[in-house]
Tab-separated table of C-alpha atoms in Angstrom:
chain	number	residue	atom	x	y	z
A	73	MET	CA	-38.097	7.941	-8.391
A	74	ALA	CA	-34.430	5.498	-8.890
A	75	LYS	CA	-32.268	8.174	-10.244
A	76	ALA	CA	-34.524	10.830	-8.436
A	77	ASN	CA	-33.540	9.294	-5.032
A	78	THR	CA	-29.423	8.665	-6.464
A	79	ALA	CA	-29.794	12.739	-7.538
A	80	ALA	CA	-30.697	13.638	-4.613
A	81	VAL	CA	-28.210	12.083	-2.610
A	82	ARG	CA	-25.600	13.409	-5.216
A	83	ASP	CA	-26.862	16.807	-4.549
A	84	LYS	CA	-26.141	16.565	-0.576
A	85	LEU	CA	-22.793	14.989	-0.561
A	86	ALA	CA	-21.876	17.578	-3.100
A	87	GLN	CA	-22.853	19.746	-1.311
A	88	ARG	CA	-21.581	18.081	2.158
A	89	ALA	CA	-17.990	17.768	0.749
A	90	GLN	CA	-18.252	21.308	-0.503
A	91	ASN	CA	-19.290	22.786	2.423
A	92	GLN	CA	-16.195	20.505	3.896
A	93	GLN	CA	-13.653	21.744	2.010
A	94	GLN	CA	-14.689	25.134	1.710
A	95	ASN	CA	-15.004	25.927	5.310
A	96	PRO	CA	-13.583	23.233	7.636
A	97	GLU	CA	-13.246	24.860	11.061
A	98	GLN	CA	-17.166	25.017	11.018
A	99	ASN	CA	-16.684	21.397	12.112
A	100	GLY	CA	-15.265	20.507	15.536
A	101	ASN	CA	-12.678	17.744	13.822
A	102	GLY	CA	-11.736	19.302	11.411
A	103	GLY	CA	-14.107	18.093	8.871
A	104	ALA	CA	-13.465	14.703	9.656
A	105	THR	CA	-17.895	13.237	10.701
A	106	SER	CA	-18.746	14.935	7.418
A	107	PHE	CA	-16.302	13.424	5.238
A	108	SER	CA	-16.641	9.628	6.736
A	109	ALA	CA	-19.954	10.142	6.669
A	110	VAL	CA	-19.446	10.874	2.349
A	111	ILE	CA	-17.444	8.019	2.378
A	112	LYS	CA	-20.459	5.453	4.304
A	113	GLN	CA	-22.663	6.883	1.353
A	114	TYR	CA	-20.421	5.222	-1.240
A	115	LEU	CA	-19.830	2.062	0.614
A	116	ARG	CA	-23.700	1.172	1.428
A	117	THR	CA	-24.005	1.545	-2.475
A	118	PRO	CA	-25.337	-1.610	-4.013
A	119	ALA	CA	-22.506	-1.725	-6.727
A	120	ILE	CA	-19.456	-0.974	-3.845
A	121	LYS	CA	-20.943	-3.167	-1.430
A	122	SER	CA	-21.674	-5.975	-3.755
A	123	ARG	CA	-18.106	-6.028	-5.098
A	124	PHE	CA	-16.314	-5.806	-1.522
A	125	ASP	CA	-18.500	-9.166	-0.819
A	126	GLU	CA	-17.483	-10.446	-4.133
A	127	VAL	CA	-14.288	-10.449	-2.920
A	128	LEU	CA	-13.966	-10.527	0.593
A	129	LYS	CA	-16.878	-12.222	1.543
A	130	ASN	CA	-17.239	-12.714	4.850
A	131	ARG	CA	-14.916	-10.543	6.131
A	132	ALA	CA	-16.319	-7.677	3.994
A	133	PRO	CA	-18.051	-5.539	7.355
A	134	GLN	CA	-14.960	-5.443	9.047
A	135	PHE	CA	-12.198	-4.534	5.739
A	136	MET	CA	-15.363	-1.902	5.310
A	137	SER	CA	-14.702	-0.421	8.655
A	138	SER	CA	-11.521	-0.347	8.780
A	139	ILE	CA	-11.620	2.510	5.389
A	140	ILE	CA	-13.987	4.757	7.501
A	141	ASN	CA	-11.421	4.241	10.283
A	142	LEU	CA	-8.251	5.182	7.975
A	143	CYS	CA	-10.446	8.554	6.427
A	144	ASN	CA	-10.904	9.618	9.752
A	145	ALA	CA	-7.577	9.366	11.108
A	146	ASP	CA	-6.427	10.598	7.642
A	147	PRO	CA	-7.335	14.128	7.378
A	148	ASN	CA	-5.001	14.184	3.799
A	149	LEU	CA	-7.353	11.177	2.605
A	150	GLN	CA	-10.217	13.468	3.159
A	151	ALA	CA	-9.686	16.471	0.437
A	152	CYS	CA	-8.886	13.436	-1.616
A	153	THR	CA	-11.939	12.063	-4.682
A	154	PRO	CA	-13.861	9.319	-2.578
A	155	MET	CA	-14.074	7.223	-5.798
A	156	SER	CA	-10.259	6.827	-6.063
A	157	ILE	CA	-10.328	6.265	-1.713
A	158	ILE	CA	-12.711	3.199	-2.541
A	159	SER	CA	-10.272	2.204	-5.954
A	160	ALA	CA	-7.303	1.971	-3.884
A	161	CYS	CA	-8.520	0.321	-0.913
A	162	MET	CA	-10.141	-2.542	-3.454
A	163	VAL	CA	-6.876	-3.611	-4.734
A	164	ALA	CA	-5.562	-3.925	-1.061
A	165	ALA	CA	-8.505	-6.318	0.344
A	166	THR	CA	-8.282	-8.082	-3.492
A	167	LEU	CA	-5.209	-8.787	-3.122
A	168	ASN	CA	-6.245	-9.855	1.220
A	169	LEU	CA	-4.426	-6.716	3.041
A	170	PRO	CA	-5.276	-4.369	5.076
A	171	VAL	CA	-5.392	-1.500	5.019
A	172	ASP	CA	-4.136	-0.380	8.666
A	173	ARG	CA	-0.649	2.115	7.578
A	174	ASN	CA	0.392	1.522	10.789
A	175	LEU	CA	0.925	-2.065	9.907
A	176	GLY	CA	3.035	-1.239	6.756
A	177	TYR	CA	1.672	-3.626	4.644
A	178	ALA	CA	-0.360	-2.084	1.894
A	179	TRP	CA	-0.703	2.044	2.055
A	180	ILE	CA	-3.535	4.458	0.392
A	181	VAL	CA	-1.599	7.750	-0.471
A	182	PRO	CA	-3.460	10.593	-1.208
A	183	TYR	CA	-1.454	12.576	-4.823
A	184	ARG	CA	-2.869	15.360	-5.636
A	185	ASP	CA	-3.832	15.230	-9.720
A	186	ASN	CA	-2.186	18.794	-11.470
A	187	LYS	CA	-4.211	18.208	-14.032
A	188	SER	CA	-7.509	18.188	-13.153
A	189	GLY	CA	-6.314	19.691	-9.749
A	190	GLN	CA	-7.775	17.090	-7.716
A	191	VAL	CA	-6.282	15.075	-4.877
A	192	VAL	CA	-6.479	11.226	-5.202
A	193	ALA	CA	-5.394	8.367	-3.317
A	194	THR	CA	-3.151	5.909	-4.724
A	195	PHE	CA	-2.474	2.421	-3.726
A	196	GLN	CA	1.306	1.136	-2.577
A	197	LEU	CA	2.823	-1.414	-1.099
A	198	GLY	CA	4.587	-1.543	1.618
A	199	TYR	CA	7.478	-3.994	2.341
A	200	ARG	CA	5.547	-6.243	4.550
A	201	GLY	CA	2.956	-6.666	1.962
A	202	TYR	CA	5.999	-8.150	-0.413
A	203	ILE	CA	6.447	-10.489	1.626
A	204	GLN	CA	3.237	-11.771	2.346
A	205	LEU	CA	2.542	-12.096	-1.294
A	206	ALA	CA	5.678	-13.709	-1.667
A	207	LEU	CA	4.885	-16.161	0.899
A	208	ARG	CA	1.397	-17.098	-0.406
A	209	SER	CA	2.592	-19.070	-3.848
A	210	GLY	CA	4.258	-21.398	-1.761
A	211	GLN	CA	7.472	-21.138	-3.598
A	212	TYR	CA	9.841	-19.397	-0.215
A	213	ARG	CA	10.727	-21.178	2.663
A	214	ARG	CA	12.574	-17.973	4.048
A	215	ILE	CA	12.253	-14.169	2.708
A	216	ASN	CA	13.382	-11.457	4.742
A	217	ALA	CA	14.545	-7.118	4.982
A	218	VAL	CA	16.853	-5.925	7.772
A	219	THR	CA	18.287	-2.107	8.680
A	220	ILE	CA	22.074	-2.821	9.022
A	221	TYR	CA	23.237	-0.326	11.443
A	222	LYS	CA	27.393	0.373	12.485
A	223	GLY	CA	29.663	-2.403	12.970
A	224	GLU	CA	26.715	-4.754	12.235
A	225	LEU	CA	28.210	-5.876	8.448
A	226	VAL	CA	31.380	-7.679	9.359
A	227	SER	CA	31.812	-7.976	5.809
A	228	TRP	CA	29.948	-8.073	2.076
A	229	ASN	CA	31.340	-10.024	-1.375
A	230	PRO	CA	29.348	-8.960	-3.560
A	231	LEU	CA	30.019	-11.234	-6.243
A	232	THR	CA	29.788	-14.241	-3.812
A	233	GLU	CA	26.189	-12.793	-2.366
A	234	GLU	CA	28.426	-14.215	0.887
A	235	LEU	CA	26.975	-11.941	3.597
A	236	VAL	CA	28.297	-11.499	7.589
A	237	TYR	CA	25.976	-9.423	9.531
A	238	ASP	CA	26.361	-10.064	13.353
A	239	PRO	CA	23.993	-7.570	15.720
A	240	ARG	CA	25.498	-8.035	19.069
A	241	ARG	CA	28.287	-6.013	17.614
A	242	LYS	CA	26.471	-2.321	17.062
A	243	GLU	CA	27.718	-0.045	17.906
A	244	SER	CA	24.913	3.013	17.099
A	245	ASP	CA	22.459	3.804	15.727
A	246	GLU	CA	24.383	5.436	12.164
A	247	VAL	CA	22.426	2.825	9.032
A	248	GLU	CA	25.425	1.138	6.847
A	249	GLY	CA	21.982	-0.133	4.626
A	250	TYR	CA	19.717	-2.672	4.434
A	251	ALA	CA	19.662	-6.114	3.220
A	252	GLY	CA	17.191	-8.371	1.533
A	253	TYR	CA	16.649	-12.079	1.987
A	254	PHE	CA	15.052	-15.218	0.110
A	255	GLU	CA	15.587	-19.008	-0.127
A	256	LEU	CA	13.256	-20.942	-2.212
A	257	LEU	CA	11.262	-24.172	-1.594
A	258	ASN	CA	14.305	-26.188	-4.314
A	259	GLY	CA	17.288	-24.771	-2.319
A	260	PHE	CA	17.915	-21.245	-4.347
A	261	THR	CA	19.329	-17.967	-2.542
A	262	LYS	CA	19.247	-14.539	-2.854
A	263	THR	CA	20.620	-12.145	-0.754
A	264	VAL	CA	20.636	-8.497	-2.164
A	265	PHE	CA	22.999	-5.703	-0.103
A	266	TRP	CA	22.164	-1.518	-0.440
A	267	THR	CA	24.587	0.535	1.273
A	268	ARG	CA	22.749	3.994	3.194
A	269	ASP	CA	23.910	5.917	-0.378
A	270	GLN	CA	22.736	3.547	-3.169
A	271	ILE	CA	19.107	3.992	-0.686
A	272	GLU	CA	19.407	7.742	-0.544
A	273	ALA	CA	20.362	8.030	-4.506
A	274	HIS	CA	17.087	5.802	-5.370
A	275	ARG	CA	14.755	7.792	-3.006
A	276	GLN	CA	16.316	11.112	-4.599
A	277	ARG	CA	15.542	9.740	-7.808
A	278	PHE	CA	11.890	9.017	-7.080
A	279	SER	CA	11.030	11.559	-3.890
A	280	LYS	CA	8.827	13.746	-5.636
A	281	THR	CA	6.554	11.294	-5.908
A	282	SER	CA	6.747	9.334	-3.009
A	283	LYS	CA	7.582	11.798	-0.359
A	284	ILE	CA	6.344	8.563	2.497
A	285	TRP	CA	9.732	8.567	2.843
A	286	ASP	CA	10.115	11.881	4.624
A	287	SER	CA	7.649	9.999	7.724
A	288	ASP	CA	8.502	6.754	6.984
A	289	TYR	CA	12.310	6.534	5.842
A	290	GLU	CA	13.458	3.088	7.311
A	291	ALA	CA	9.872	0.926	5.477
A	292	MET	CA	10.434	2.276	2.105
A	293	ALA	CA	13.990	1.382	1.982
A	294	LEU	CA	13.944	-1.968	3.522
A	295	LYS	CA	10.259	-1.601	0.269
A	296	THR	CA	12.985	-0.910	-1.902
A	297	VAL	CA	15.692	-3.849	-1.151
A	298	ILE	CA	12.778	-6.826	-1.108
A	299	ARG	CA	11.005	-5.442	-3.942
A	300	SER	CA	14.476	-5.252	-6.300
A	301	LEU	CA	15.278	-8.542	-4.679
A	302	LEU	CA	11.570	-10.094	-5.938
A	303	GLY	CA	11.580	-8.382	-8.782
A	304	ARG	CA	15.116	-9.781	-10.149
A	305	TRP	CA	16.036	-13.388	-9.122
A	306	GLY	CA	12.498	-13.663	-7.170
A	307	ILE	CA	9.093	-15.641	-8.469
A	308	LEU	CA	6.297	-13.867	-8.763
A	309	SER	CA	2.341	-14.890	-9.322
A	310	VAL	CA	0.102	-13.687	-11.346
A	311	GLU	CA	-0.819	-11.185	-8.456
A	312	MET	CA	2.204	-9.886	-7.606
A	313	GLN	CA	3.069	-9.694	-10.939
A	314	GLU	CA	0.786	-6.754	-10.926
A	315	ALA	CA	0.964	-5.327	-7.787
A	316	TYR	CA	4.458	-5.651	-8.087
A	317	SER	CA	3.970	-2.984	-11.224
A	318	ARG	CA	1.401	-1.384	-9.846
A	319	ASP	CA	3.562	-0.035	-7.377
A	320	VAL	CA	6.342	0.279	-9.151
A	321	ALA	CA	4.048	3.253	-11.400
A	322	ALA	CA	2.959	4.790	-8.193
A	323	GLU	CA	6.197	5.007	-7.146
A	324	THR	CA	7.982	6.210	-10.382
A	325	GLY	CA	5.353	8.117	-12.736
A	326	GLU	CA	5.548	5.322	-14.851
A	327	GLY	CA	2.361	4.913	-16.093
A	328	ALA	CA	0.763	7.349	-13.740
A	329	PRO	CA	-0.276	10.519	-13.735
A	330	PRO	CA	2.450	12.588	-14.754
A	331	GLN	CA	3.344	15.983	-12.570
A	332	ASN	CA	1.273	14.740	-9.274
A	333	ASP	CA	1.974	16.680	-5.707
A	334	ILE	CA	1.527	14.096	-3.065
A	335	ILE	CA	0.125	15.068	-0.296
A	336	ASP	CA	1.594	14.562	2.840
A	337	ALA	CA	0.816	12.461	5.236
A	338	GLU	CA	2.313	10.937	8.401
A	339	PHE	CA	3.188	7.314	8.274
A	340	GLU	CA	4.208	4.725	11.346
A	341	VAL	CA	4.688	1.414	11.246
A	342	LYS	CA	5.211	-0.920	14.138
A	343	ASP	CA	7.650	-2.869	15.487
A	344	SER	CA	6.622	-6.984	15.306
A	345	ASP	CA	8.438	-8.942	17.888
A	346	SER	CA	9.537	-10.188	14.942
A	347	SER	CA	10.593	-7.385	13.117
A	348	ASP	CA	14.309	-9.438	12.779
A	349	ALA	CA	13.707	-12.096	12.571
A	350	LEU	CA	13.425	-14.879	9.259
A	351	HIS	CA	9.927	-14.873	8.286
A	352	ASP	CA	8.527	-18.597	7.663
A	353	ASN	CA	5.399	-18.711	5.501
A	354	ASP	CA	2.817	-19.143	7.864
A	355	SER	CA	2.847	-15.337	9.405
A	356	GLY	CA	0.185	-12.009	7.726
A	357	PRO	CA	-3.071	-11.328	8.021
A	358	ASP	CA	-5.094	-14.564	6.852
A	359	ASP	CA	-2.544	-16.292	5.385
A	360	GLY	CA	-3.396	-19.310	3.594
A	361	GLU	CA	-6.873	-17.836	2.495
A	362	PRO	CA	-6.171	-15.197	-0.360
A	363	ALA	CA	-8.672	-12.323	-1.081
A	364	ASN	CA	-8.974	-14.470	-4.160
A	365	ASP	CA	-7.903	-17.136	-7.014
A	366	SER	CA	-5.695	-14.427	-9.117
A	367	GLU	CA	-8.188	-13.994	-11.565
A	368	SER	CA	-11.738	-15.499	-10.570
A	369	GLU	CA	-13.063	-13.137	-8.565
A	370	ALA	CA	-11.939	-9.281	-8.862
A	371	GLY	CA	-13.676	-8.650	-11.492
A	372	GLU	CA	-13.989	-9.320	-15.377
A	373	GLY	CA	-10.552	-8.097	-17.055
A	374	THR	CA	-8.603	-7.474	-14.013
A	375	SER	CA	-7.626	-9.591	-11.110
A	376	LEU	CA	-6.615	-6.990	-9.122
A	377	GLY	CA	-9.627	-4.844	-9.230
A	378	LEU	CA	-8.854	-2.096	-10.900
A	379	ASN	CA	-11.610	-1.405	-13.277
A	380	LEU	CA	-13.324	0.183	-9.916
A	381	GLY	CA	-13.033	3.520	-11.744
A	382	PRO	CA	-14.883	6.663	-11.529
A	383	GLU	CA	-16.136	5.975	-14.624
A	384	GLU	CA	-17.387	3.250	-12.080
A	385	ASP	CA	-18.777	6.561	-9.623
A	386	PRO	CA	-22.519	6.223	-8.360
A	387	PHE	CA	-22.337	10.162	-7.637
A	388	ALA	CA	-20.480	11.129	-10.657
A	389	ASP	CA	-22.625	13.346	-13.480
C-alpha cells in the first residue's frame, strides 16, 4: 500500500511539473502555485521533514515556509529540480542562515547542468553569512567590509596595512575599491583593500559561473573581500571551513559540475542601519544559537548535511 501511494504521488508531481514547464501560460502566476505544491509535497515527506526538524528543532516550520516563499518569489528557481532546492536549503539550515536572498546571508542560485540538461539549485554564502559565521566562532572582536567611494580613501599602505578612510570626504558615487578588516580577541588585526580594477578582474574571471554579479555587484564585491580576508588570515571553525570550501567551489567551478550556465536572477541586499559600522559579536540571525554543534546534528558523514542528495529524493524512480 505504501509503495502504491508513493508511486501515485510521484506520478502526480512529475505530471504537474511537466505541465508547468510545457504550459506555464496556463497558470495565471507563471506556474508558481503548481511548483509551490510540488515543494510542499517534498517538505511533507517524513525523511525530509525529520531532517529539518533534527537540525532546526522548533524553528523548522518557519524555515520550511521560507523555502516555499523563496520558490514562489523567484521564477528562476521554479525551473530547478525540487530535490536540489531542498538540498541547497538544507545547507543554509545547518548553518543557521536564512535563505531570504534580500538579507544577504545565503543565496540559493539556479544553475543549468549542460551534461544532464537539468537546472539545479546551489547554495552560496553571502558576505553577511561569512561575517555571521566568523562571529559565531567566538574568536573575533570586530569584522566588517565596506565600499570606499571616490575621495574617502585618504591613504593605503599595502606593506604596513595602514588604511586611512574618511567617509566625510566622499566626492561622488564612483567606487574606488572595497576594504575588509577584522580584529581577533587576542589583538591580531588584518586589513585588506581591493581596488575596483582588482574586483573587476576577479568578476570577469568567474562571471561565467556567478552571474549574480550582474544583479548585485556590491554584495558580491564585499563577499570577495571578506572571503579572501578570512580564507587567508582568519580563524575558521570546522563549520566555516566546509562552508568556505563549498562556496569557493560554487563560484569558481572547482569541484562543481563543469560548464554550467547560471540562470539569471535578481538579487537585492537590503541596507541595514549599521551597514557602515563595525559588526560586533552580538549581531545576526539567532546569534548564540547555532543550528547544531558542527558535526553532531548535521547527518552522518558531514557537518553540513550535504548527504541529502538526489539519491534520497522520495519521488525519484
